[in-house]
Short mmCIF file of C-alpha atoms in Angstrom, two decimals:
data_model
loop_
_atom_site.label_atom_id
_atom_site.label_comp_id
_atom_site.label_asym_id
_atom_site.label_seq_id
_atom_site.Cartn_x
_atom_site.Cartn_y
_atom_site.Cartn_z
CA MET T 1306 -8.03 -29.21 30.39
CA GLN T 1307 -11.13 -27.94 28.69
CA GLN T 1308 -10.98 -24.77 30.70
CA ILE T 1309 -7.31 -24.29 29.70
CA ILE T 1310 -8.13 -24.67 25.92
CA ILE T 1311 -10.98 -22.23 26.26
CA GLN T 1312 -8.77 -19.74 28.02
CA LEU T 1313 -5.96 -20.19 25.55
CA SER T 1314 -8.21 -19.76 22.53
CA GLY T 1315 -9.76 -16.63 24.17
CA GLY T 1316 -6.45 -15.19 25.05
CA ILE T 1317 -5.18 -15.65 21.39
CA GLY T 1318 -8.44 -14.24 20.09
CA LEU T 1319 -8.25 -11.19 22.21
CA PHE T 1320 -4.61 -10.70 21.33
CA LEU T 1321 -5.30 -10.95 17.55
CA LEU T 1322 -8.33 -8.65 17.81
CA GLY T 1323 -6.34 -6.05 19.73
CA MET T 1324 -3.54 -6.28 17.25
CA SER T 1325 -5.86 -5.92 14.35
CA LEU T 1326 -7.66 -2.93 15.77
CA MET T 1327 -4.39 -1.27 16.72
CA THR T 1328 -2.75 -1.97 13.35
CA ASP T 1329 -5.77 -0.92 11.24
CA SER T 1330 -6.32 2.28 13.12
CA LEU T 1331 -2.63 3.31 13.01
CA LYS T 1332 -2.53 2.63 9.30
CA ALA T 1333 -5.76 4.66 8.69
CA MET T 1334 -4.36 7.55 10.78
CA ALA T 1335 -1.09 7.49 8.95
CA GLY T 1336 -2.78 7.26 5.55
CA GLU T 1337 -1.22 9.01 2.65
CA SER T 1338 1.73 10.17 4.83
CA LEU T 1339 3.02 6.53 4.88
CA ARG T 1340 3.17 6.52 1.14
CA GLN T 1341 4.98 9.80 0.99
CA TRP T 1342 7.29 8.79 3.93
CA LEU T 1343 8.42 5.55 2.14
CA GLY T 1344 8.76 7.30 -1.15
CA ARG T 1345 10.94 10.03 0.40
CA PHE T 1346 13.11 8.00 2.86
CA THR T 1347 14.06 5.00 0.87
CA GLY T 1348 16.82 6.50 -1.38
CA SER T 1349 19.53 4.05 -0.27
CA PRO T 1350 19.37 0.49 0.96
CA PHE T 1351 20.19 1.63 4.53
CA LYS T 1352 17.52 4.35 4.48
CA ALA T 1353 15.02 1.80 3.16
CA MET T 1354 15.87 -0.60 6.00
CA MET T 1355 15.43 2.17 8.59
CA SER T 1356 12.08 3.13 6.93
CA GLY T 1357 11.03 -0.48 7.19
CA ILE T 1358 11.94 -0.62 10.89
CA GLY T 1359 10.10 2.74 11.53
CA PHE T 1360 7.03 1.72 9.48
CA THR T 1361 6.76 -1.58 11.43
CA LEU T 1362 7.14 0.23 14.75
CA VAL T 1363 4.31 2.52 13.79
CA VAL T 1364 1.86 -0.05 12.63
CA GLN T 1365 3.13 -2.89 14.99
CA SER T 1366 2.92 -5.55 12.35
CA SER T 1367 5.63 -6.85 9.99
CA THR T 1368 2.86 -8.58 8.02
CA ALA T 1369 1.15 -5.19 7.43
CA THR T 1370 4.48 -3.69 6.40
CA THR T 1371 5.22 -6.57 4.00
CA LEU T 1372 1.73 -6.38 2.45
CA ALA T 1373 1.86 -2.62 2.20
CA THR T 1374 5.41 -2.87 0.57
CA ILE T 1375 4.10 -5.40 -2.00
CA GLY T 1376 1.26 -3.08 -2.77
CA PHE T 1377 3.57 -0.05 -2.96
CA VAL T 1378 5.80 -1.86 -5.40
CA SER T 1379 2.77 -2.88 -7.55
CA ALA T 1380 1.54 0.77 -7.50
CA GLY T 1381 4.94 2.11 -8.55
CA VAL T 1382 5.46 4.03 -5.30
CA LEU T 1383 8.53 2.01 -4.46
CA SER T 1384 11.15 0.39 -6.73
CA PHE T 1385 12.13 -3.25 -6.12
CA THR T 1386 15.56 -2.05 -4.87
CA GLN T 1387 13.93 0.10 -2.21
CA ALA T 1388 11.53 -2.72 -1.24
CA ILE T 1389 14.44 -5.07 -0.39
CA GLY T 1390 15.63 -2.70 2.36
CA VAL T 1391 12.13 -2.13 3.68
CA ILE T 1392 11.43 -5.86 4.02
CA ILE T 1393 14.68 -6.43 5.84
CA GLY T 1394 13.83 -3.47 8.15
CA ALA T 1395 10.32 -4.90 8.72
CA ASN T 1396 11.83 -8.09 10.11
CA ILE T 1397 13.89 -6.10 12.59
CA GLY T 1398 11.01 -3.81 13.53
CA THR T 1399 8.62 -6.64 14.27
CA THR T 1400 10.82 -7.77 17.19
CA SER T 1401 9.56 -4.69 19.16
CA THR T 1402 6.42 -6.69 19.98
CA GLY T 1403 8.42 -9.31 21.69
CA TRP T 1404 10.13 -6.69 23.84
CA MET T 1405 6.77 -5.00 24.63
CA VAL T 1406 5.30 -8.33 25.76
CA ALA T 1407 8.40 -9.32 27.71
CA LEU T 1408 8.93 -5.98 29.47
CA LEU T 1409 5.25 -5.13 30.06
CA GLY T 1410 2.73 -7.87 29.32
CA LEU T 1411 4.44 -10.61 31.23
CA LYS T 1412 6.23 -8.62 34.01
CA PHE T 1413 3.37 -6.63 35.29
CA SER T 1414 -0.30 -7.17 35.78
CA VAL T 1415 -1.74 -4.62 33.40
CA SER T 1416 -5.29 -5.81 33.36
CA MET T 1417 -6.34 -3.04 35.80
CA ILE T 1418 -4.98 -0.55 33.30
CA ALA T 1419 -6.00 -2.40 30.17
CA LEU T 1420 -9.66 -2.56 30.98
CA PRO T 1421 -10.00 1.22 31.45
CA MET T 1422 -8.09 1.67 28.16
CA VAL T 1423 -10.68 -0.52 26.34
CA GLY T 1424 -13.51 1.48 27.90
CA ILE T 1425 -11.98 4.92 27.13
CA GLY T 1426 -11.09 3.81 23.61
CA ALA T 1427 -14.65 2.56 22.96
CA MET T 1428 -16.13 5.88 24.14
CA MET T 1429 -13.69 7.80 21.87
CA LYS T 1430 -14.74 5.68 18.94
CA LEU T 1431 -18.46 6.17 19.59
CA LEU T 1432 -18.28 9.88 20.41
CA GLY T 1433 -15.29 11.06 18.35
CA GLN T 1434 -14.88 11.57 14.70
CA ASP T 1435 -12.07 10.82 12.15
CA ARG T 1436 -8.69 10.85 13.91
CA MET T 1437 -10.20 10.92 17.38
CA ALA T 1438 -12.36 7.84 16.61
CA LEU T 1439 -9.29 6.02 15.10
CA LEU T 1440 -7.21 6.88 18.14
CA GLY T 1441 -9.96 5.34 20.33
CA LEU T 1442 -9.80 2.18 18.22
CA CYS T 1443 -6.02 2.12 18.66
CA LEU T 1444 -6.29 2.63 22.41
CA ALA T 1445 -8.95 -0.13 22.76
CA GLY T 1446 -6.87 -2.52 20.61
CA PHE T 1447 -3.85 -1.84 22.82
CA GLY T 1448 -5.91 -2.69 25.90
CA LEU T 1449 -7.38 -5.87 24.38
CA LEU T 1450 -3.86 -6.98 23.45
CA PHE T 1451 -2.70 -6.94 26.98
CA ILE T 1452 -5.87 -8.52 28.30
CA GLY T 1453 -5.24 -11.29 25.76
CA ILE T 1454 -1.64 -11.67 27.04
CA ASP T 1455 -3.01 -12.05 30.62
CA PHE T 1456 -5.33 -14.87 29.52
CA LEU T 1457 -2.48 -16.55 27.63
CA GLN T 1458 -0.25 -16.41 30.65
CA SER T 1459 -2.90 -17.92 32.93
CA ALA T 1460 -3.74 -20.66 30.32
CA MET T 1461 -0.09 -21.59 29.81
CA ALA T 1462 0.50 -21.82 33.53
CA GLY T 1463 -2.45 -24.25 33.87
CA PHE T 1464 -1.13 -26.14 30.78
CA ALA T 1465 2.34 -26.65 32.36
CA GLU T 1466 0.73 -28.25 35.38
CA GLN T 1467 -1.21 -30.81 33.38
CA VAL T 1468 1.04 -31.58 30.40
CA ASP T 1469 4.62 -32.81 30.55
CA LEU T 1470 6.69 -31.78 27.54
CA ALA T 1471 9.95 -33.18 28.69
CA GLN T 1472 10.21 -35.55 25.69
CA TRP T 1473 10.53 -32.41 23.47
CA SER T 1474 13.29 -30.80 25.62
CA ASN T 1475 16.27 -32.96 24.40
CA ASP T 1476 18.99 -31.45 22.21
CA GLY T 1477 18.36 -33.78 19.29
CA LEU T 1478 18.29 -32.31 15.77
CA MET T 1479 15.03 -34.00 14.87
CA THR T 1480 13.35 -32.67 17.95
CA ARG T 1481 14.42 -29.16 17.26
CA LEU T 1482 13.35 -29.40 13.57
CA ILE T 1483 9.88 -30.66 14.77
CA LEU T 1484 9.57 -27.57 17.05
CA VAL T 1485 10.58 -25.30 14.15
CA LEU T 1486 7.81 -26.92 12.13
CA ILE T 1487 5.31 -26.40 14.94
CA GLY T 1488 6.33 -22.78 15.04
CA ILE T 1489 5.69 -22.47 11.30
CA VAL T 1490 2.27 -23.99 11.68
CA MET T 1491 1.41 -21.73 14.64
CA THR T 1492 2.15 -18.62 12.58
CA ILE T 1493 0.22 -19.81 9.59
CA LEU T 1494 -2.84 -20.69 11.64
CA LEU T 1495 -2.81 -17.51 13.69
CA GLN T 1496 -1.85 -15.34 10.59
CA SER T 1497 0.44 -13.33 12.86
CA SER T 1498 4.03 -13.98 14.05
CA SER T 1499 3.49 -11.49 16.83
CA ALA T 1500 0.63 -13.63 18.23
CA ALA T 1501 2.58 -16.88 17.81
CA ILE T 1502 5.61 -15.41 19.60
CA THR T 1503 3.52 -13.94 22.37
CA ALA T 1504 1.87 -17.44 22.91
CA THR T 1505 5.47 -18.80 23.10
CA LEU T 1506 6.54 -16.25 25.59
CA ALA T 1507 3.52 -16.88 27.72
CA ALA T 1508 4.19 -20.59 27.59
CA LEU T 1509 7.87 -20.02 28.62
CA ALA T 1510 6.83 -17.66 31.45
CA GLY T 1511 4.24 -20.19 32.64
CA GLY T 1512 6.70 -23.04 32.62
CA ALA T 1513 4.93 -25.06 29.90
CA ILE T 1514 8.11 -25.09 27.78
CA ASP T 1515 11.80 -24.43 28.40
CA LEU T 1516 14.21 -22.03 26.76
CA PRO T 1517 15.60 -24.29 23.99
CA GLN T 1518 12.10 -25.23 22.96
CA ALA T 1519 11.07 -21.61 22.83
CA LEU T 1520 14.12 -20.74 20.70
CA ALA T 1521 13.26 -23.38 18.13
CA LEU T 1522 9.57 -22.27 18.11
CA VAL T 1523 10.57 -18.59 17.48
CA ILE T 1524 12.70 -19.52 14.53
CA GLY T 1525 9.80 -21.51 12.97
CA GLN T 1526 7.42 -18.60 13.71
CA ASN T 1527 9.73 -16.28 11.83
CA ILE T 1528 9.59 -18.52 8.83
CA GLY T 1529 5.83 -18.93 9.07
CA THR T 1530 5.18 -15.24 8.55
CA VAL T 1531 6.14 -15.53 4.80
CA ALA T 1532 2.88 -17.43 4.10
CA THR T 1533 0.84 -14.20 4.00
CA ALA T 1534 3.31 -12.54 1.64
CA VAL T 1535 3.25 -15.41 -0.69
CA LEU T 1536 -0.54 -15.35 -0.80
CA ALA T 1537 -0.63 -11.67 -1.42
CA ALA T 1538 1.93 -12.00 -4.36
CA ILE T 1539 -0.25 -14.54 -6.26
CA GLY T 1540 -1.70 -12.83 -9.28
CA ALA T 1541 0.18 -9.56 -8.41
CA THR T 1542 2.82 -7.78 -10.57
CA VAL T 1543 6.23 -9.24 -11.23
CA SER T 1544 7.75 -6.59 -8.84
CA ALA T 1545 5.38 -7.71 -6.18
CA LYS T 1546 6.31 -11.28 -6.70
CA ARG T 1547 9.99 -10.36 -6.39
CA THR T 1548 9.26 -8.46 -3.14
CA ALA T 1549 7.50 -11.50 -1.70
CA ALA T 1550 10.50 -13.63 -2.79
CA VAL T 1551 12.86 -11.26 -0.80
CA HIS T 1552 10.69 -11.87 2.25
CA VAL T 1553 10.74 -15.63 1.77
CA VAL T 1554 14.54 -15.87 1.08
CA PHE T 1555 15.49 -13.48 3.86
CA ASN T 1556 13.42 -15.30 6.49
CA VAL T 1557 14.45 -18.78 5.47
CA VAL T 1558 18.17 -18.01 5.11
CA THR T 1559 18.16 -16.07 8.43
CA ALA T 1560 16.34 -18.94 10.14
CA VAL T 1561 18.89 -21.45 8.92
CA ALA T 1562 21.76 -19.27 10.23
CA ALA T 1563 19.91 -18.78 13.50
CA PHE T 1564 19.22 -22.50 13.83
CA PHE T 1565 22.78 -23.67 13.30
CA VAL T 1566 24.76 -20.77 14.71
CA LEU T 1567 22.88 -18.30 16.90
CA MET T 1568 20.69 -20.84 18.85
CA PRO T 1569 23.63 -22.97 19.96
CA VAL T 1570 25.60 -19.81 20.94
CA THR T 1571 22.58 -18.43 22.92
CA ILE T 1572 22.17 -21.78 24.80
CA TRP T 1573 25.89 -21.81 25.55
CA GLN T 1574 25.81 -18.26 26.92
CA VAL T 1575 22.80 -19.05 29.03
CA ARG T 1576 24.47 -22.04 30.60
CA ASP T 1577 27.99 -20.74 31.13
CA GLY T 1578 28.23 -17.08 29.89
CA VAL T 1579 26.83 -13.56 30.13
CA LEU T 1580 23.19 -14.60 29.79
CA ALA T 1581 23.19 -16.91 32.80
CA ASP T 1582 21.44 -14.46 35.09
CA TRP T 1583 18.99 -13.14 32.45
CA ASP T 1584 15.30 -13.81 32.62
CA ASN T 1585 14.29 -16.43 29.93
CA VAL T 1586 11.55 -14.31 28.48
CA LEU T 1587 13.99 -11.39 27.93
CA ILE T 1588 16.51 -13.84 26.33
CA ILE T 1589 13.79 -14.85 23.78
CA ALA T 1590 13.16 -11.19 22.91
CA LEU T 1591 16.87 -10.57 22.62
CA PHE T 1592 17.28 -13.73 20.46
CA HIS T 1593 14.54 -12.56 18.15
CA THR T 1594 16.12 -9.25 17.70
CA ALA T 1595 19.64 -10.72 17.29
CA PHE T 1596 18.83 -13.12 14.52
CA SER T 1597 16.83 -10.40 12.56
CA MET T 1598 19.85 -8.18 12.91
CA MET T 1599 22.09 -11.05 11.84
CA GLY T 1600 19.99 -11.49 8.74
CA ALA T 1601 20.39 -7.79 7.96
CA MET T 1602 24.12 -8.13 8.19
CA ILE T 1603 24.10 -11.09 5.86
CA PHE T 1604 21.96 -9.45 3.17
CA MET T 1605 22.61 -5.74 3.21
CA PRO T 1606 26.13 -5.75 1.77
CA PHE T 1607 24.85 -7.94 -1.13
CA THR T 1608 21.56 -6.07 -1.87
CA ARG T 1609 22.48 -5.33 -5.56
CA ARG T 1610 23.50 -8.99 -6.21
CA PHE T 1611 20.44 -10.26 -4.46
CA GLN T 1612 18.32 -7.96 -6.65
CA ALA T 1613 20.02 -9.08 -9.86
CA LEU T 1614 19.48 -12.78 -8.87
CA LEU T 1615 15.79 -12.35 -8.25
CA GLU T 1616 15.36 -10.31 -11.47
CA ARG T 1617 16.85 -13.25 -13.42
CA LEU T 1618 14.78 -15.90 -11.62
CA ILE T 1619 11.52 -13.79 -11.89
CA PRO T 1620 11.81 -12.03 -15.28
CA GLU T 1621 9.70 -8.93 -16.04
CA ARG T 1622 6.73 -9.16 -18.34
CA ILE T 1623 6.18 -5.84 -20.06
CA ASP T 1624 2.73 -4.32 -19.23
CA ALA T 1625 2.22 -1.11 -21.22
CA SER T 1626 -1.09 -0.26 -19.44
CA ASN T 1627 -1.38 2.05 -16.50
CA THR T 1628 -3.77 -0.35 -14.70
CA HIS T 1629 -0.92 -2.47 -13.31
CA TYR T 1630 -1.03 0.06 -10.42
CA LEU T 1631 -4.28 -1.46 -9.25
CA ASP T 1632 -3.28 -4.07 -6.68
CA GLU T 1633 -5.84 -5.45 -4.22
CA SER T 1634 -3.12 -5.91 -1.57
CA LEU T 1635 -3.33 -2.05 -1.24
CA PHE T 1636 -6.89 -2.31 0.24
CA SER T 1637 -5.35 -2.54 3.77
CA MET T 1638 -3.97 1.00 3.06
CA PRO T 1639 -7.08 2.84 1.78
CA ALA T 1640 -5.26 6.13 1.01
CA VAL T 1641 -2.64 4.35 -1.09
CA ALA T 1642 -5.33 2.21 -2.87
CA ILE T 1643 -7.26 5.32 -3.75
CA GLY T 1644 -4.02 7.02 -4.83
CA ALA T 1645 -3.26 4.02 -7.09
CA ALA T 1646 -6.61 4.21 -8.83
CA LYS T 1647 -6.20 7.93 -9.24
CA GLU T 1648 -2.78 7.45 -10.79
CA ALA T 1649 -4.00 4.90 -13.24
CA LEU T 1650 -6.82 7.25 -14.38
CA CYS T 1651 -4.64 10.33 -14.65
CA ARG T 1652 -1.83 8.57 -16.59
CA THR T 1653 -4.28 6.97 -18.98
CA ALA T 1654 -6.12 10.32 -19.46
CA ALA T 1655 -2.66 11.87 -20.03
CA ASP T 1656 -1.91 9.43 -22.80
CA THR T 1657 -5.25 10.18 -24.44
CA PHE T 1658 -4.74 13.93 -24.15
CA HIS T 1659 -1.26 13.58 -25.77
CA GLN T 1660 -2.98 12.04 -28.81
CA PHE T 1661 -5.40 15.00 -28.81
CA THR T 1662 -2.52 17.49 -28.99
CA LYS T 1663 -0.89 15.42 -31.77
CA ALA T 1664 -4.15 15.66 -33.73
CA CYS T 1665 -4.36 19.32 -33.17
CA ARG T 1666 -0.84 19.76 -34.68
CA GLY T 1667 -1.84 17.61 -37.68
CA GLU T 1668 0.56 14.75 -36.76
CA MET T 1669 -2.39 12.34 -36.84
CA ALA T 1670 -6.08 12.41 -37.80
CA GLY T 1671 -8.57 13.28 -35.11
CA GLN T 1672 -10.52 10.18 -35.78
CA GLN T 1673 -7.42 8.10 -35.09
CA ILE T 1674 -7.37 9.01 -31.40
CA ASP T 1675 -7.43 5.61 -29.59
CA THR T 1676 -9.80 5.69 -26.64
CA LEU T 1677 -9.72 1.92 -25.96
CA PRO T 1678 -7.04 2.13 -23.27
CA LEU T 1679 -9.15 4.78 -21.50
CA ASP T 1680 -12.25 2.49 -21.79
CA ASP T 1681 -10.25 -0.44 -20.37
CA CYS T 1682 -8.91 1.69 -17.54
CA LEU T 1683 -12.32 2.87 -16.50
CA ILE T 1684 -13.65 -0.72 -16.55
CA LYS T 1685 -10.75 -1.93 -14.38
CA VAL T 1686 -10.95 1.01 -12.05
CA ASP T 1687 -14.69 0.41 -11.56
CA ASP T 1688 -14.08 -3.34 -10.80
CA TYR T 1689 -11.25 -2.23 -8.38
CA LEU T 1690 -13.55 0.22 -6.56
CA GLN T 1691 -16.31 -2.33 -6.19
CA LYS T 1692 -13.94 -4.66 -4.33
CA MET T 1693 -12.47 -1.78 -2.17
CA PRO T 1694 -13.99 -1.65 1.33
CA VAL T 1695 -15.18 1.74 2.58
CA PRO T 1696 -12.38 3.41 4.49
CA GLN T 1697 -12.81 4.15 8.19
CA SER T 1698 -11.07 7.51 8.08
CA GLN T 1699 -13.25 10.52 7.18
CA THR T 1700 -10.20 11.96 5.19
CA ASP T 1701 -9.96 8.71 3.19
CA GLN T 1702 -13.70 8.73 2.58
CA GLU T 1703 -13.39 12.30 1.18
CA ARG T 1704 -10.51 11.03 -1.09
CA LEU T 1705 -12.80 8.24 -2.25
CA MET T 1706 -15.61 10.62 -3.07
CA ALA T 1707 -13.20 12.78 -5.07
CA LEU T 1708 -12.00 9.74 -6.91
CA LEU T 1709 -15.52 8.77 -7.87
CA GLN T 1710 -16.14 12.32 -9.14
CA LEU T 1711 -12.93 11.94 -11.20
CA VAL T 1712 -14.28 8.77 -12.82
CA VAL T 1713 -17.51 10.57 -13.71
CA TYR T 1714 -15.68 13.48 -15.32
CA ILE T 1715 -13.33 11.19 -17.34
CA ARG T 1716 -16.34 9.24 -18.55
CA VAL T 1717 -17.87 12.47 -19.88
CA ILE T 1718 -14.56 13.41 -21.55
CA ARG T 1719 -14.37 10.00 -23.05
CA GLU T 1720 -17.81 10.47 -24.62
CA ASP T 1721 -16.69 13.89 -25.93
CA LEU T 1722 -13.66 12.21 -27.58
CA ALA T 1723 -15.93 9.86 -29.46
CA ASN T 1724 -16.39 12.74 -31.79
CA SER T 1725 -12.66 13.65 -32.11
CA ALA T 1726 -13.04 13.74 -35.96
CA PHE T 1727 -14.18 17.36 -35.32
CA ILE T 1728 -10.51 18.26 -34.78
CA ASP T 1729 -9.86 17.73 -38.46
CA VAL T 1730 -12.79 20.07 -39.30
CA LEU T 1731 -11.45 22.75 -37.00
CA ARG T 1732 -7.82 22.33 -38.08
CA GLY T 1733 -8.81 22.30 -41.77
CA ASP T 1734 -10.58 25.69 -41.57
CA PHE T 1735 -9.84 28.46 -39.10
CA ASP T 1736 -10.02 28.30 -35.40
CA GLU T 1737 -7.39 30.06 -33.24
CA ASN T 1738 -8.93 28.45 -30.10
CA LEU T 1739 -7.90 24.97 -31.27
CA ALA T 1740 -4.23 26.08 -31.19
CA ALA T 1741 -4.82 27.65 -27.72
CA ALA T 1742 -6.57 24.47 -26.55
CA MET T 1743 -3.67 22.44 -27.78
CA VAL T 1744 -1.26 24.62 -25.53
CA GLN T 1745 -3.53 24.04 -22.43
CA PHE T 1746 -3.90 20.32 -23.00
CA GLU T 1747 -0.13 19.93 -23.44
CA ALA T 1748 0.45 21.54 -20.04
CA LEU T 1749 -2.28 19.36 -18.53
CA THR T 1750 -0.65 16.19 -19.99
CA ALA T 1751 2.69 17.10 -18.45
CA TYR T 1752 1.15 17.65 -15.05
CA LEU T 1753 -0.85 14.36 -15.12
CA ASN T 1754 2.26 12.46 -16.06
CA ALA T 1755 4.21 14.08 -13.22
CA MET T 1756 1.44 13.25 -10.77
CA PRO T 1757 1.70 16.12 -8.38
CA LYS T 1758 -0.37 15.86 -5.16
CA ARG T 1759 -2.66 18.52 -6.70
CA LEU T 1760 -2.50 20.59 -9.81
CA PRO T 1761 -0.90 24.10 -9.30
CA PRO T 1762 -3.47 26.76 -8.50
CA GLU T 1763 -2.16 29.06 -11.19
CA PHE T 1764 -2.68 26.38 -13.87
CA VAL T 1765 -6.16 25.63 -12.62
CA THR T 1766 -7.04 29.40 -12.78
CA GLN T 1767 -5.48 29.71 -16.26
CA PHE T 1768 -7.31 26.60 -17.71
CA VAL T 1769 -10.70 27.69 -16.18
CA ALA T 1770 -10.21 31.26 -17.49
CA PHE T 1771 -9.48 29.74 -21.00
CA GLY T 1772 -12.72 27.82 -20.90
CA ASP T 1773 -14.70 30.91 -19.75
CA ASP T 1774 -13.26 32.91 -22.60
CA MET T 1775 -14.34 30.33 -25.07
CA LYS T 1776 -17.85 30.33 -23.69
CA ALA T 1777 -18.03 34.14 -23.76
CA GLN T 1778 -16.96 34.16 -27.49
CA LYS T 1779 -19.43 31.54 -28.52
CA ILE T 1780 -21.90 33.94 -30.26
CA ASP T 1781 -19.21 36.07 -31.94
CA VAL T 1782 -17.53 32.97 -33.25
CA ARG T 1783 -20.77 31.66 -34.80
CA LEU T 1784 -21.27 34.98 -36.55
CA SER T 1785 -17.68 34.96 -37.73
CA ILE T 1786 -18.04 31.44 -39.13
CA ILE T 1787 -21.19 32.40 -41.01
CA GLU T 1788 -19.68 35.53 -42.33
CA HIS T 1789 -16.41 33.84 -43.32
CA SER T 1790 -18.43 31.11 -45.14
CA ALA T 1791 -20.33 33.69 -47.06
CA HIS T 1792 -17.19 35.49 -48.17
CA THR T 1793 -15.46 32.27 -49.25
CA GLN T 1794 -18.61 30.97 -50.80
CA HIS T 1795 -18.65 27.79 -48.59
CA SER T 1796 -21.87 25.77 -48.46
CA ALA T 1797 -24.30 26.06 -45.62
CA SER T 1798 -23.56 22.50 -44.65
CA ASP T 1799 -19.80 23.32 -44.25
CA ALA T 1800 -20.61 26.28 -42.03
CA LEU T 1801 -22.97 24.20 -39.95
CA ASN T 1802 -20.39 21.47 -39.66
CA LEU T 1803 -17.87 24.03 -38.41
CA ILE T 1804 -20.27 25.52 -35.90
CA VAL T 1805 -20.98 21.98 -34.52
CA ALA T 1806 -17.17 21.25 -34.33
CA ARG T 1807 -16.62 24.49 -32.39
CA ARG T 1808 -19.37 23.66 -29.99
CA TRP T 1809 -17.73 20.20 -29.48
CA LEU T 1810 -14.45 21.85 -28.55
CA ASP T 1811 -16.29 24.19 -26.11
CA ARG T 1812 -17.83 21.12 -24.43
CA LEU T 1813 -14.52 19.27 -24.25
CA VAL T 1814 -12.81 22.21 -22.64
CA LYS T 1815 -15.68 22.80 -20.28
CA HIS T 1816 -15.75 19.11 -19.06
CA THR T 1817 -11.95 19.00 -18.78
CA ALA T 1818 -11.98 22.21 -16.76
CA LYS T 1819 -14.21 20.40 -14.18
CA MET T 1820 -11.60 17.67 -13.96
CA VAL T 1821 -8.84 20.25 -13.59
CA ILE T 1822 -10.65 22.03 -10.73
CA LEU T 1823 -11.18 18.62 -8.94
CA LEU T 1824 -7.47 17.79 -9.27
CA GLY T 1825 -6.51 21.22 -8.05
CA LYS T 1826 -8.27 20.72 -4.67
#
C-alpha cells in the first residue's frame, strides 16, 4: 500500500508540474496577444463564450482562464458583460483535458514518446532563447503530464486490487452526495480540476471505482474549481468579485442540474441505451463536456438578467483613481500586468497634463495643479512592481524595462510640476511658446487617454521637434526678455523671474519629450 501511495502522489505531482509548465509557457508565449484577442473577440455573449473556449484550449487550464478574466476585468480590458461569456466558455474548454487523457493518456502507452519530449524540451529551454525556450518548457510540460498519467494509471490499478470500494457504489442519494464532496475536496487540494479529473479517469480505467462513482466525483471536481476564483477575488475590484461570482453560480447551478438530471440519464443510457457499448473513460469525458454545454444552454439566454442580478447583489463602489487597474491576479499574465501598470501611469499623467493645459488657458492658477494623484499612482505602481515576478519571456522583460523607464520619466516630470506656479508668470507676461506647449500637451493628453499601443510616429516627431525648437531659441528668448523688460521699465527681478520660468518650461518639455519617445517605440 505504501508503494501505491508513493506512486499515486508522484503521478499527481508530475501531472501538476507538467500542467503548470505547459500553461505558464503558453501564457508567456501568447502574452499581449491574449489581451488583444479577448478585447477584440468578445463583442457579443456568444463571441465571448467562444473566446473563453479558445483561450482555455490554448492555455489548457480553466483556472488560468478564470484568473486571467478576473484580472482583465480589474484592469478594464474586459467589461463584466464580456466576462460572463468568457467564464462560461472556459468551463466548456476545460473539458478538452478529459478528452486528451481519455483518448491518448489512458489508451496508449505514451511513456516512450513522453520521455524524449521531456529531454528535447529541456534542451530547447537550456539552449534556446525567448519563444524557443518557452516552447521547450511547453514540450517538457506536455511530456511530464503524460508520464504523470502513466504513474497514476499504475497506482490506481494497484489500489483497485487492495481496496474494496463496493460500499460506495450503491445508488443512494447520501452516497452520491459524499462522492460529490470528495470531488470538491480533491480539486481544492490539488488546485486543479484537470488533475482531479485525470486521477478519477485513471481510477476508473484501473478498476478502483465504477462509472456512477466517477460521475459523482467529476461533478464535485467541477464545483471545487471555484475555490481559486473566490480566493483571487478577495480584495479585488467589484467587477472582479462579480466575475468570480459568475464562476461560482454557473458551476454550482450546472452541477445541481447534472446531479439530478444528466447523471441519471447517463447511467440509464449506459445500462439500456446508446452508451451501452462505449468505454467508461470516454463516457466520463463525454459527460463532462455535456454538462458544461448544458450549463451554457441554461445561462446564455439569460446573460443580461444574470448580469443585472449580480450587479444588484454586488453594488459598485466608485473609485475615481486610475490605480484600480493594478490587480495582483494579473501576475500570471506578465504582459497584461505590465500593460495595467502602464495604463494606470498614462491615464494619471493625462489627468495631470489636462490640468496643465487648463492653467495655460488661464482657467486655473498654475499653483493649483494637483499632483497628489500622480504621487499616489507612482507609490502604488512601485509597490505593484515590487510584488511582480520577473517574466520568463524576453519580450515581456523588455516591456518591463520600458515600464521602469516610464516610471523614471514621470517622476522627473512630477518634480518639474512642483514649480507649476511659473505658468502664471509666463501667462502674465509674454511667451508664445506657452501657447504652443499647451497645444502639444492637449494632443498628448488625448493620446494617453485613448491608450494606443504606441504613440503615432508623426506625433512623436512633432513633439520632439517642438522641444528642439525651444532649445534652439533659448539664447534669443533671454535677450528678448531683457530687451522687453528694459523698454517696459520692468525691474531686473521680474526679468530674472521670467527667464527662470522660461527655463522651467524648457525642462518640462524636454523631459516630457523623453516620455513621448519611449511611448512611441
